[in-house]
Amino acid sequence: MKVAVIVKAEIKNSNIYTTHRSKISYHTDNLFLSEADKNSIEYALGLIRENGGEIDVYTFEKGIVAERILHEALSMGANRAIKFSGVDIYDPLQANIISNQFLNYVRKQGNYDLILTGENEETDNILARIAYGLGYNYYDYVIKIDNSFNYATALEK
């Protein structure tokens, strides 16, 4: 089984960054994977333990932010960590660029059996484009999933 996990940093905590005028400064000592992304990696690790295979972790974050969270993902047990950079993923006008870059890369690597993400409200547009481009089903707001791929979403509640 081949699983990809798309991760990002936890930026909702006010200890992670400060703003001054139009500049944002990150406090790298406080940058970690989001809890939802940690859960996605843990789920992928469980699948790999049962079925064999490997986990690739991707991020669209930049600089030290990307390096920090990818190192954390590798320490959790991911096999490979890949950073896509050069585009601002939070700019909706650039969503097509980053999704096409990711699609081209994934097509060259071979398709995945499953692609997981954590909580990605800011980048849902990119994730939906990726799923459509690969011909995958796209499920968001999943709050529960088991090893047989039965799931529940927050939308069902």
Tab-separated table of N, CA, C and O in Angstrom, residues 14-17 19 22 26 34-35 40 49 52 56 63 77 93 99 105 109 121 125 145:
chain	number	residue	atom	x	y	z
A	14	SER	N	-1.457	31.351	18.978
A	14	SER	CA	-0.896	32.702	18.933
A	14	SER	C	0.565	32.762	19.342
A	14	SER	O	1.230	33.776	19.127
A	15	ASN	N	1.128	31.704	19.921
A	15	ASN	CA	2.544	31.691	20.282
A	15	ASN	C	3.444	31.416	19.084
A	15	ASN	O	4.659	31.491	19.190
A	16	ILE	N	2.864	31.099	17.948
A	16	ILE	CA	3.644	30.681	16.792
A	16	ILE	C	4.140	31.853	15.958
A	16	ILE	O	5.193	31.793	15.364
A	17	TYR	N	3.418	32.927	15.914
A	17	TYR	CA	3.841	34.034	15.066
A	17	TYR	C	3.485	35.379	15.700
A	17	TYR	O	2.633	35.466	16.565
A	19	THR	N	2.958	39.604	14.343
A	19	THR	CA	2.821	40.460	13.169
A	19	THR	C	3.246	41.869	13.522
A	19	THR	O	3.032	42.342	14.635
A	22	SER	N	2.999	44.758	7.924
A	22	SER	CA	2.596	43.721	6.968
A	22	SER	C	3.523	42.510	7.004
A	22	SER	O	3.461	41.648	6.148
A	26	TYR	N	7.697	34.116	12.212
A	26	TYR	CA	7.406	32.846	12.864
A	26	TYR	C	8.418	32.586	13.964
A	26	TYR	O	9.594	32.877	13.821
A	34	SER	N	0.253	20.167	12.767
A	34	SER	CA	-1.055	20.333	13.388
A	34	SER	C	-1.503	18.992	13.952
A	34	SER	O	-1.061	17.930	13.511
A	35	GLU	N	-2.374	19.024	14.937
A	35	GLU	CA	-2.874	17.782	15.546
A	35	GLU	C	-3.583	16.911	14.513
A	35	GLU	O	-3.445	15.686	14.520
A	40	SER	N	-3.442	12.077	10.929
A	40	SER	CA	-3.399	11.499	9.579
A	40	SER	C	-2.178	10.599	9.411
A	40	SER	O	-2.274	9.515	8.839
A	49	ARG	N	1.317	-0.778	8.888
A	49	ARG	CA	1.604	-1.913	9.772
A	49	ARG	C	0.772	-3.132	9.382
A	49	ARG	O	1.253	-4.256	9.418
A	52	GLY	N	1.502	-3.419	4.962
A	52	GLY	CA	2.809	-3.192	4.350
A	52	GLY	C	2.737	-1.966	3.443
A	52	GLY	O	1.661	-1.460	3.136
A	56	ASP	N	4.622	8.614	2.089
A	56	ASP	CA	5.289	9.829	1.628
A	56	ASP	C	4.548	11.015	2.226
A	56	ASP	O	3.318	11.057	2.196
A	63	GLY	N	10.263	27.439	3.574
A	63	GLY	CA	11.397	27.682	4.440
A	63	GLY	C	11.485	26.793	5.667
A	63	GLY	O	11.250	25.595	5.620
A	77	GLY	N	7.726	8.333	11.524
A	77	GLY	CA	7.797	7.072	10.802
A	77	GLY	C	7.553	7.152	9.314
A	77	GLY	O	7.519	6.122	8.644
A	93	LEU	N	-5.411	32.644	-6.109
A	93	LEU	CA	-5.074	32.802	-7.516
A	93	LEU	C	-3.935	31.884	-7.944
A	93	LEU	O	-3.744	31.642	-9.127
A	99	SER	N	-1.348	22.998	-7.472
A	99	SER	CA	-2.021	21.710	-7.666
A	99	SER	C	-1.499	21.019	-8.923
A	99	SER	O	-1.307	19.800	-8.921
A	105	TYR	N	4.046	15.743	-10.408
A	105	TYR	CA	5.006	14.982	-9.618
A	105	TYR	C	4.438	13.611	-9.233
A	105	TYR	O	5.109	12.592	-9.378
A	109	GLN	N	5.627	9.634	-10.078
A	109	GLN	CA	5.989	8.710	-9.001
A	109	GLN	C	5.127	7.453	-8.992
A	109	GLN	O	5.481	6.467	-8.383
A	121	GLU	N	-8.540	24.008	6.060
A	121	GLU	CA	-9.579	24.929	5.610
A	121	GLU	C	-9.066	25.928	4.587
A	121	GLU	O	-9.756	26.263	3.636
A	125	ASN	N	-9.379	24.270	-1.607
A	125	ASN	CA	-9.465	24.438	-3.048
A	125	ASN	C	-8.366	23.645	-3.746
A	125	ASN	O	-8.617	22.961	-4.742
A	145	ILE	N	-12.547	7.409	10.995
A	145	ILE	CA	-12.284	6.475	9.908
A	145	ILE	C	-11.666	5.217	10.514
A	145	ILE	O	-10.880	5.307	11.453
